[in-house]
């Protein structure tokens, strides 16, 4: 999945364009785009952008409906919720729209030069390697088996213990640790053991160091001058020192796992990603950087989606009842003694798939995706984009756009995804929850598999009561719920 650092790339772009406005006059006239705000003399839209930089997702979602085309220009930014524009930027003219360099500079010390931090020819090499592996049925089967092991050995016992004690659980933290363990198992062949493990153990240190590194990269990206954090990095002081120490723990853990990979099976083959990438003849740095990117994506996006899923369902007992009826119907045709749902079972769960997709429509983990324009261009709806401007397509606004989803677009209604009871997917240009075009998430199928097996297993075994939840969005590497999701659990009768 894409990494969400949108709100933190603003300061760098704003300063760049402030100096551009002061010292350079463009020969190209300002394009006649739909602009709901009247710019100030000399400084243009910079005051608006600074004022709303902390709430760029909500602000852009408020501006977009004002435009008849779903595209608004607040130069040097173009916000859009037009599917044709999304396809243009992500597919038709993909080569003209790169991931902004300020984002790459801010996170590269954490993620290296992998799939999430490259453009152009270098990115295509990483993309091809990742696509080759994630497209295989054997990897999806391995991901399912890994999810089942982590679920039965760690997450479900934790939830059972909490249900019996009556204590309040931060479900977001539990889901993040579960997803982290599962992703480590998928990547390294063994889980990190940070869910239910002892505090301070190797896996817990890795989890905490990874979280620290990601948070410090976000804080780094907030700074208006990259020179500030670069000097601190050179001096090894403050937050840059803590980032360096955290990444030393992360790299040491990954390097140890690369050296002590689990033994291959009788055929000499391992299904985990580290074995697959190593067998591909890639360098150690190439393998390490991509593995770290996969761990980050798995740690943040899937648990974020599941948090919103359980939060929404806490006020929709009718949807929960239908999911449980679907599970019972599928189980009725199976042999007794089989406990976990199989991959074939999950494929038949059309209503669960619809409920998850409806959650992602309203609460996409990466709600706002920026792309920097390399050469002057025109979007399909007629909006002009000048070189150096940033186009942002707003998946959050698209999910709430009446022209795309009907008058009930604000309503949570899984049935909109079903035709005669069968799940029908939508184009990624209309529903870019997993990004769209060439940069569409390579782990989409694995993410869906994980969300379905966790959603079905938890709802089948427990009643989930939300005790405290802000319901407010917080943009970090993914769109999280501020303060987490505090719940109480009650075990259901078999």
Coordinates of C-alpha atoms in Angstrom, one line a residue:
X1 CA 0.0 0.0 0.0
X2 CA 0.9 3.6 -0.5
X3 CA 2.4 5.4 2.5
X4 CA 0.4 8.5 3.7
X5 CA 2.7 11.4 4.4
X6 CA 0.6 14.0 2.6
X7 CA 0.0 16.6 5.3
X8 CA 3.7 16.7 6.1
X9 CA 5.1 17.4 2.6
X10 CA 3.3 20.8 2.5
X11 CA 5.9 22.9 4.3
X12 CA 8.7 22.1 1.9
X13 CA 6.5 22.8 -1.2
X14 CA 5.1 26.0 0.3
X15 CA 8.5 27.5 0.9
X16 CA 9.7 26.5 -2.5
X17 CA 6.8 28.2 -4.2
X18 CA 7.0 31.2 -2.0
X19 CA 10.5 31.9 -3.2
X20 CA 9.4 31.1 -6.8
X21 CA 6.7 33.7 -6.6
X22 CA 9.1 36.3 -5.2
X23 CA 12.0 35.8 -7.5
X24 CA 10.7 34.3 -10.7
X25 CA 7.9 35.2 -13.1
X26 CA 6.5 32.4 -15.2
X27 CA 5.9 33.0 -18.9
X28 CA 3.0 30.5 -18.8
X29 CA -0.2 32.2 -17.6
X30 CA -2.1 30.8 -14.7
X31 CA -4.5 28.1 -16.1
X32 CA -8.2 28.8 -15.9
X33 CA -8.9 26.0 -13.5
X34 CA -11.8 26.0 -11.0
X35 CA -10.3 27.8 -8.0
X36 CA -12.7 28.4 -5.1
X37 CA -10.3 30.7 -3.3
X38 CA -9.0 34.1 -4.3
X39 CA -5.2 34.2 -3.9
X40 CA -3.4 37.0 -2.2
X41 CA -1.1 39.4 -4.0
X42 CA 2.5 38.1 -4.3
X43 CA 2.1 35.1 -2.0
X44 CA -1.0 33.6 -3.8
X45 CA -2.5 30.7 -1.9
X46 CA 0.2 30.1 0.6
X47 CA -1.7 31.7 3.5
X48 CA -4.6 29.3 2.8
X49 CA -2.3 26.3 2.6
X50 CA -0.4 27.1 5.8
X51 CA -3.7 27.7 7.7
X52 CA -5.1 24.3 6.6
X53 CA -1.9 22.2 6.4
X54 CA -2.8 20.4 9.6
X55 CA -6.2 19.4 8.2
X56 CA -5.4 19.0 4.5
X57 CA -7.6 15.9 4.1
X58 CA -10.7 17.4 5.5
X59 CA -10.1 20.8 3.9
X60 CA -9.6 19.4 0.4
X61 CA -12.7 17.2 0.9
X62 CA -14.7 20.3 1.7
X63 CA -13.4 22.1 -1.4
X64 CA -13.8 19.3 -3.9
X65 CA -17.7 19.2 -3.9
X66 CA -17.7 22.9 -4.8
X67 CA -16.4 22.1 -8.2
X68 CA -18.7 20.7 -10.9
X69 CA -16.0 18.4 -12.1
X70 CA -14.7 17.3 -8.7
X71 CA -11.4 19.0 -9.2
X72 CA -10.2 22.2 -7.5
X73 CA -6.9 24.1 -7.9
X74 CA -5.2 25.8 -5.0
X75 CA -1.9 26.4 -6.8
X76 CA 0.5 24.8 -6.6
X77 CA -1.8 22.0 -5.6
X78 CA -4.6 20.3 -7.6
X79 CA -7.1 18.3 -5.6
X80 CA -9.3 15.8 -7.5
X81 CA -12.0 13.2 -6.9
X82 CA -12.5 12.6 -10.6
X83 CA -11.9 8.9 -11.6
X84 CA -10.8 10.0 -15.1
X85 CA -8.1 12.2 -13.6
X86 CA -7.0 9.4 -11.2
X87 CA -6.6 7.0 -14.2
X88 CA -4.7 9.8 -16.1
X89 CA -2.2 10.4 -13.3
X90 CA -1.8 6.7 -12.3
X91 CA -1.9 5.0 -15.6
X92 CA -2.2 7.0 -18.9
X93 CA 0.4 9.6 -18.0
X94 CA 2.1 7.7 -15.2
X95 CA 5.6 8.6 -16.3
X96 CA 4.8 12.3 -15.9
X97 CA 3.7 12.0 -12.2
X98 CA 6.3 11.0 -9.7
X99 CA 6.2 10.4 -5.9
X100 CA 7.3 13.8 -4.5
X101 CA 11.0 13.9 -3.6
X102 CA 10.4 15.6 -0.3
X103 CA 8.5 12.6 0.9
X104 CA 11.2 10.2 -0.4
X105 CA 13.9 12.3 1.3
X106 CA 12.0 12.2 4.7
X107 CA 11.4 8.5 4.8
X108 CA 14.4 7.0 2.9
X109 CA 16.5 6.6 6.1
X110 CA 13.8 4.4 7.4
X111 CA 12.8 2.5 4.3
X112 CA 16.0 2.8 2.2
X113 CA 15.7 2.6 -1.6
X114 CA 12.9 0.2 -2.0
X115 CA 9.5 0.0 -3.7
X116 CA 8.0 2.8 -1.6
X117 CA 10.9 5.3 -2.0
X118 CA 11.9 5.2 -5.7
X119 CA 10.7 6.6 -9.1
X120 CA 11.3 5.9 -12.7
X121 CA 13.6 3.0 -13.9
X122 CA 14.7 2.2 -10.4
X123 CA 11.1 1.8 -9.2
X124 CA 10.3 -0.4 -12.1
X125 CA 13.0 -2.9 -11.0
X126 CA 11.6 -3.1 -7.5
X127 CA 8.0 -3.3 -8.8
X128 CA 8.7 -6.1 -11.1
X129 CA 10.5 -8.1 -8.4
X130 CA 7.6 -7.6 -5.9
X131 CA 4.9 -8.3 -8.5
X132 CA 6.5 -11.6 -9.5
X133 CA 6.3 -12.8 -5.9
X134 CA 3.0 -11.4 -4.7
X135 CA 1.2 -12.7 -7.8
X136 CA 1.9 -16.4 -7.0
X137 CA -0.7 -18.7 -5.5
X138 CA 1.9 -20.3 -3.3
X139 CA 2.6 -16.9 -1.5
X140 CA -1.0 -16.3 -0.9
X141 CA -1.4 -19.8 0.6
X142 CA 1.7 -19.2 2.8
X143 CA 0.2 -15.8 3.9
X144 CA -3.0 -17.6 4.9
X145 CA -1.3 -20.3 6.8
X146 CA 0.9 -17.7 8.6
X147 CA -2.3 -15.6 9.4
X148 CA -3.9 -18.7 10.9
X149 CA -0.9 -19.6 13.0
X150 CA -0.6 -16.1 14.4
X151 CA -4.4 -15.9 14.9
X152 CA -4.7 -19.2 16.8
X153 CA -1.5 -18.9 18.8
X154 CA -1.6 -15.2 19.7
X155 CA -4.5 -13.0 18.9
X156 CA -7.5 -15.3 19.8
X157 CA -5.9 -16.4 23.1
X158 CA -5.4 -12.8 24.0
X159 CA -9.0 -11.8 23.2
X160 CA -10.2 -14.8 25.2
X161 CA -8.2 -13.8 28.2
X162 CA -9.4 -10.3 28.0
X163 CA -13.1 -11.4 27.7
X164 CA -12.7 -13.6 30.8
X165 CA -11.0 -10.8 32.9
X166 CA -13.5 -8.1 31.8
X167 CA -10.6 -5.7 31.2
X168 CA -10.6 -3.0 28.5
X169 CA -8.4 -3.7 25.5
X170 CA -6.9 -1.3 23.0
X171 CA -7.9 -3.3 20.0
X172 CA -5.9 -1.0 17.7
X173 CA -2.7 -1.9 19.5
X174 CA -3.5 -5.6 19.5
X175 CA -4.3 -5.5 15.8
X176 CA -1.1 -3.6 15.0
X177 CA 1.0 -6.2 16.9
X178 CA -0.9 -9.1 15.3
X179 CA -0.3 -7.6 11.8
X180 CA 3.3 -7.0 12.6
X181 CA 3.8 -10.6 13.7
X182 CA 2.0 -11.9 10.7
X183 CA 4.0 -9.7 8.3
X184 CA 7.3 -10.7 9.9
X185 CA 6.2 -14.3 9.4
X186 CA 5.4 -13.7 5.8
X187 CA 8.6 -11.7 5.2
X188 CA 11.1 -13.6 7.4
X189 CA 9.5 -17.0 7.8
X190 CA 9.1 -16.5 11.6
X191 CA 6.9 -14.0 13.5
X192 CA 8.4 -11.4 15.8
X193 CA 6.5 -12.5 18.8
X194 CA 5.5 -9.0 19.9
X195 CA 1.8 -9.9 20.6
X196 CA 1.7 -11.8 23.8
X197 CA 5.4 -11.9 24.1
X198 CA 7.4 -10.4 27.0
X199 CA 8.1 -6.7 27.0
X200 CA 11.7 -6.0 26.0
X201 CA 12.1 -9.3 24.1
X202 CA 13.8 -9.2 20.7
X203 CA 10.5 -9.0 18.8
X204 CA 9.1 -6.3 21.1
X205 CA 12.3 -4.2 20.7
X206 CA 12.0 -4.6 16.9
X207 CA 8.3 -3.5 17.0
X208 CA 9.0 -0.5 19.2
X209 CA 12.1 0.6 17.2
X210 CA 10.1 0.3 14.0
X211 CA 7.3 2.4 15.4
X212 CA 9.8 5.0 16.7
X213 CA 11.6 5.2 13.3
X214 CA 8.3 5.7 11.4
X215 CA 7.1 8.4 13.8
X216 CA 10.4 10.3 13.7
X217 CA 10.4 10.2 9.9
X218 CA 6.9 11.8 10.0
X219 CA 8.2 14.5 12.4
X220 CA 11.2 15.1 10.2
X221 CA 8.9 15.6 7.2
X222 CA 6.9 18.3 9.1
X223 CA 9.9 20.6 9.2
X224 CA 9.8 23.4 6.6
X225 CA 13.5 23.2 5.9
X226 CA 15.1 19.9 5.1
X227 CA 18.5 21.5 6.0
X228 CA 17.4 21.5 9.7
X229 CA 17.1 17.7 10.0
X230 CA 20.0 17.2 7.7
X231 CA 22.3 19.2 10.1
X232 CA 20.9 17.4 13.1
X233 CA 21.6 14.1 11.3
X234 CA 25.2 15.2 10.6
X235 CA 25.6 16.2 14.2
X236 CA 23.8 13.1 15.5
X237 CA 21.7 15.0 17.9
X238 CA 18.1 15.1 19.1
X239 CA 15.4 13.3 17.1
X240 CA 18.0 12.4 14.4
X241 CA 20.1 10.5 17.0
X242 CA 17.0 8.6 18.2
X243 CA 16.1 7.8 14.6
X244 CA 19.6 6.5 14.0
X245 CA 19.4 4.4 17.1
X246 CA 16.0 3.0 16.2
X247 CA 17.2 2.1 12.7
X248 CA 20.3 0.4 14.0
X249 CA 17.9 -1.9 16.0
X250 CA 15.7 -2.4 12.9
X251 CA 18.7 -3.2 10.5
X252 CA 20.3 -5.5 13.1
X253 CA 17.1 -7.5 13.5
X254 CA 16.6 -7.7 9.7
X255 CA 20.3 -8.7 9.1
X256 CA 20.0 -11.4 11.7
X257 CA 16.9 -12.8 10.1
X258 CA 18.6 -12.7 6.7
X259 CA 21.5 -14.7 8.1
X260 CA 19.4 -17.3 10.0
X261 CA 16.6 -18.0 7.6
X262 CA 14.6 -21.2 8.4
X263 CA 15.6 -24.3 6.7
X264 CA 14.1 -25.1 3.3
X265 CA 11.6 -27.9 2.9
X266 CA 12.4 -31.2 1.1
X267 CA 12.2 -29.5 -2.3
X268 CA 14.8 -26.9 -1.2
X269 CA 12.3 -24.1 -1.4
X270 CA 10.9 -21.6 1.1
X271 CA 7.8 -19.5 0.6
X272 CA 8.7 -16.5 2.8
X273 CA 9.6 -13.3 1.0
X274 CA 13.2 -13.2 2.2
X275 CA 13.9 -16.6 0.6
X276 CA 12.1 -15.6 -2.6
X277 CA 14.0 -12.3 -3.0
X278 CA 17.3 -13.9 -2.1
X279 CA 16.7 -16.7 -4.6
X280 CA 16.1 -14.0 -7.2
X281 CA 19.7 -13.0 -7.1
X282 CA 19.1 -9.5 -5.7
X283 CA 21.7 -7.7 -3.5
X284 CA 21.4 -7.8 0.3
X285 CA 20.6 -4.0 0.3
X286 CA 17.9 -4.5 -2.3
X287 CA 16.4 -7.3 -0.3
X288 CA 16.6 -5.5 3.0
X289 CA 15.1 -2.3 1.8
X290 CA 12.1 -4.0 0.2
X291 CA 11.5 -6.2 3.2
X292 CA 11.4 -3.2 5.5
X293 CA 8.9 -1.5 3.2
X294 CA 6.7 -4.6 3.3
X295 CA 6.9 -4.8 7.1
X296 CA 5.9 -1.1 7.3
X297 CA 3.0 -1.5 4.9
X298 CA 1.7 -4.6 6.7
X299 CA 2.1 -3.0 10.1
X300 CA 0.1 0.2 9.4
X301 CA -2.5 -0.1 6.7
X302 CA -4.3 -3.4 7.5
X303 CA -4.7 -2.9 11.2
X304 CA -5.9 0.7 10.5
X305 CA -8.6 -0.7 8.1
X306 CA -9.6 -3.3 10.7
X307 CA -9.9 -0.7 13.4
X308 CA -12.4 1.3 11.4
X309 CA -14.2 -2.0 10.4
X310 CA -14.8 -3.0 14.1
X311 CA -15.7 0.6 15.0
X312 CA -18.3 0.9 12.3
X313 CA -19.8 -2.5 13.1
X314 CA -20.1 -1.6 16.8
X315 CA -23.1 0.5 15.7
X316 CA -24.4 -1.9 13.1
X317 CA -25.6 -5.1 14.7
X318 CA -27.6 -5.8 11.6
X319 CA -24.4 -6.1 9.5
X320 CA -22.8 -8.2 12.3
X321 CA -25.8 -10.6 12.2
X322 CA -25.6 -11.0 8.5
X323 CA -21.8 -11.7 8.6
X324 CA -22.4 -14.4 11.3
X325 CA -25.3 -15.9 9.3
X326 CA -22.9 -16.2 6.3
X327 CA -20.3 -17.9 8.5
X328 CA -22.9 -20.4 9.8
X329 CA -24.2 -21.1 6.3
X330 CA -20.7 -21.9 5.1
X331 CA -19.8 -24.0 8.2
X332 CA -23.0 -26.0 7.8
X333 CA -21.5 -27.7 4.7
X334 CA -18.2 -28.7 6.3
X335 CA -17.0 -31.6 8.4
X336 CA -17.3 -31.2 12.2
X337 CA -14.0 -30.6 13.9
X338 CA -12.7 -28.1 11.3
X339 CA -12.2 -24.9 13.2
X340 CA -10.7 -22.1 11.1
X341 CA -12.2 -21.0 7.9
X342 CA -10.3 -22.1 4.8
X343 CA -9.3 -20.0 1.9
X344 CA -12.2 -21.5 -0.1
X345 CA -14.5 -20.6 2.7
X346 CA -13.3 -17.0 2.7
X347 CA -13.8 -16.7 -1.1
X348 CA -17.5 -17.6 -0.6
X349 CA -18.0 -14.9 2.0
X350 CA -19.4 -12.3 -0.3
X351 CA -21.2 -10.3 2.4
X352 CA -18.0 -10.0 4.6
X353 CA -16.1 -8.9 1.5
X354 CA -18.8 -6.3 0.9
X355 CA -18.7 -5.1 4.5
X356 CA -14.9 -4.7 4.4
X357 CA -15.0 -2.9 1.0
X358 CA -17.6 -0.5 2.3
X359 CA -15.4 0.3 5.3
X360 CA -12.5 1.0 3.0
X361 CA -14.7 3.2 0.8
X362 CA -15.5 5.5 3.7
X363 CA -12.2 5.1 5.7
X364 CA -9.4 4.3 3.2
X365 CA -6.0 3.7 5.0
X366 CA -4.3 6.0 2.5
X367 CA -6.9 8.7 1.8
X368 CA -4.8 11.3 0.0
X369 CA -2.2 10.4 -2.6
X370 CA 0.2 13.1 -3.9
X371 CA 2.0 13.1 -7.3
X372 CA 4.4 15.7 -8.6
X373 CA 4.0 16.8 -12.2
X374 CA 7.2 16.7 -14.2
X375 CA 6.0 18.6 -17.3
X376 CA 3.0 20.8 -17.9
X377 CA -0.1 18.7 -18.5
X378 CA -3.9 18.8 -18.9
X379 CA -6.2 16.5 -16.9
X380 CA -9.1 14.8 -18.7
X381 CA -11.6 17.3 -17.1
X382 CA -9.7 20.2 -18.5
X383 CA -7.7 21.2 -15.4
X384 CA -4.2 22.4 -16.2
X385 CA -1.2 21.3 -14.2
X386 CA 2.1 23.1 -14.4
X387 CA 5.5 21.6 -14.0
X388 CA 6.3 21.2 -10.3
X389 CA 2.7 21.3 -9.2
X390 CA 1.3 18.5 -7.1
X391 CA -1.8 16.6 -8.0
X392 CA -3.6 14.9 -5.1
X393 CA -6.4 12.5 -5.6
X394 CA -8.6 12.2 -2.5
X395 CA -9.9 8.7 -2.0
X396 CA -11.7 9.8 1.2
X397 CA -13.7 12.4 -0.9
X398 CA -14.2 10.0 -3.7
X399 CA -15.9 7.5 -1.4
X400 CA -18.4 10.2 -0.3
X401 CA -19.1 11.6 -3.8
X402 CA -22.7 11.4 -4.8
X403 CA -21.9 11.3 -8.5
X404 CA -20.0 8.0 -7.9
X405 CA -22.0 6.3 -5.2
X406 CA -25.5 7.7 -5.2
X407 CA -27.5 9.8 -2.8
X408 CA -26.7 7.5 0.1
X409 CA -23.0 7.8 -0.4
X410 CA -22.5 8.9 3.3
X411 CA -24.3 5.8 4.5
X412 CA -22.6 2.5 5.4
X413 CA -24.3 0.0 3.2
X414 CA -22.5 -3.2 2.2
X415 CA -25.3 -4.2 -0.1
X416 CA -24.1 -1.6 -2.7
X417 CA -21.3 -4.1 -3.5
X418 CA -23.6 -7.1 -4.1
X419 CA -25.5 -8.2 -7.2
X420 CA -27.8 -11.1 -6.5
X421 CA -25.7 -11.8 -3.4
X422 CA -22.4 -11.9 -5.3
X423 CA -19.7 -9.4 -4.6
X424 CA -18.8 -7.1 -7.5
X425 CA -15.6 -5.1 -7.3
X426 CA -15.3 -1.5 -8.6
X427 CA -12.6 0.0 -10.8
X428 CA -9.5 1.2 -8.8
X429 CA -10.0 4.6 -10.5
X430 CA -13.4 4.9 -8.7
X431 CA -12.3 3.1 -5.6
X432 CA -8.5 3.7 -5.0
X433 CA -8.4 2.2 -1.5
X434 CA -5.4 0.2 -2.6
X435 CA -4.0 3.0 -4.9
X436 CA -4.5 2.7 -8.6
X437 CA -2.7 2.2 -11.9
X438 CA 0.9 1.2 -12.0
X439 CA 1.5 1.8 -8.3
X440 CA -1.5 -0.2 -7.1
X441 CA -0.8 -2.2 -4.0
X442 CA 1.0 -5.5 -4.8
X443 CA -0.2 -6.9 -1.5
X444 CA -3.9 -6.2 -2.0
X445 CA -4.9 -9.9 -2.2
X446 CA -2.9 -10.7 1.0
X447 CA -4.4 -7.7 2.8
X448 CA -8.0 -8.8 1.9
X449 CA -7.2 -12.3 3.0
X450 CA -5.9 -11.1 6.4
X451 CA -8.8 -8.7 7.0
X452 CA -11.4 -11.4 6.1
X453 CA -9.9 -14.1 8.3
X454 CA -9.5 -11.8 11.3
X455 CA -12.9 -10.2 10.8
X456 CA -14.7 -13.5 10.5
X457 CA -12.8 -15.2 13.4
X458 CA -13.3 -12.3 15.9
X459 CA -17.0 -11.7 15.1
X460 CA -17.7 -15.5 15.2
X461 CA -16.2 -15.9 18.6
X462 CA -16.8 -12.6 20.4
X463 CA -19.2 -9.7 20.9
X464 CA -17.2 -6.5 20.6
X465 CA -18.4 -3.6 22.7
X466 CA -16.7 -0.2 22.0
X467 CA -16.0 1.5 25.4
X468 CA -14.1 4.5 24.0
X469 CA -13.3 5.7 20.5
X470 CA -12.7 9.2 19.2
X471 CA -13.8 8.4 15.7
X472 CA -11.3 11.1 14.6
X473 CA -8.9 10.5 11.8
X474 CA -5.2 11.0 12.3
X475 CA -2.8 10.9 9.3
X476 CA 0.5 9.3 10.0
X477 CA 1.9 6.5 7.7
X478 CA -1.7 5.5 7.4
X479 CA -5.1 7.0 8.5
X480 CA -5.4 5.8 12.1
X481 CA -8.1 6.4 14.7
X482 CA -6.8 9.0 17.1
X483 CA -6.4 7.4 20.6
X484 CA -7.0 3.9 19.4
X485 CA -10.1 1.7 19.8
X486 CA -10.9 0.7 23.5
X487 CA -13.2 -2.3 23.6
X488 CA -14.6 -4.9 25.9
X489 CA -15.1 -8.5 24.6
X490 CA -17.7 -11.1 25.5
X491 CA -17.1 -14.7 24.4
X492 CA -20.0 -16.1 22.4
X493 CA -21.4 -19.5 22.9
X494 CA -20.3 -22.1 20.3

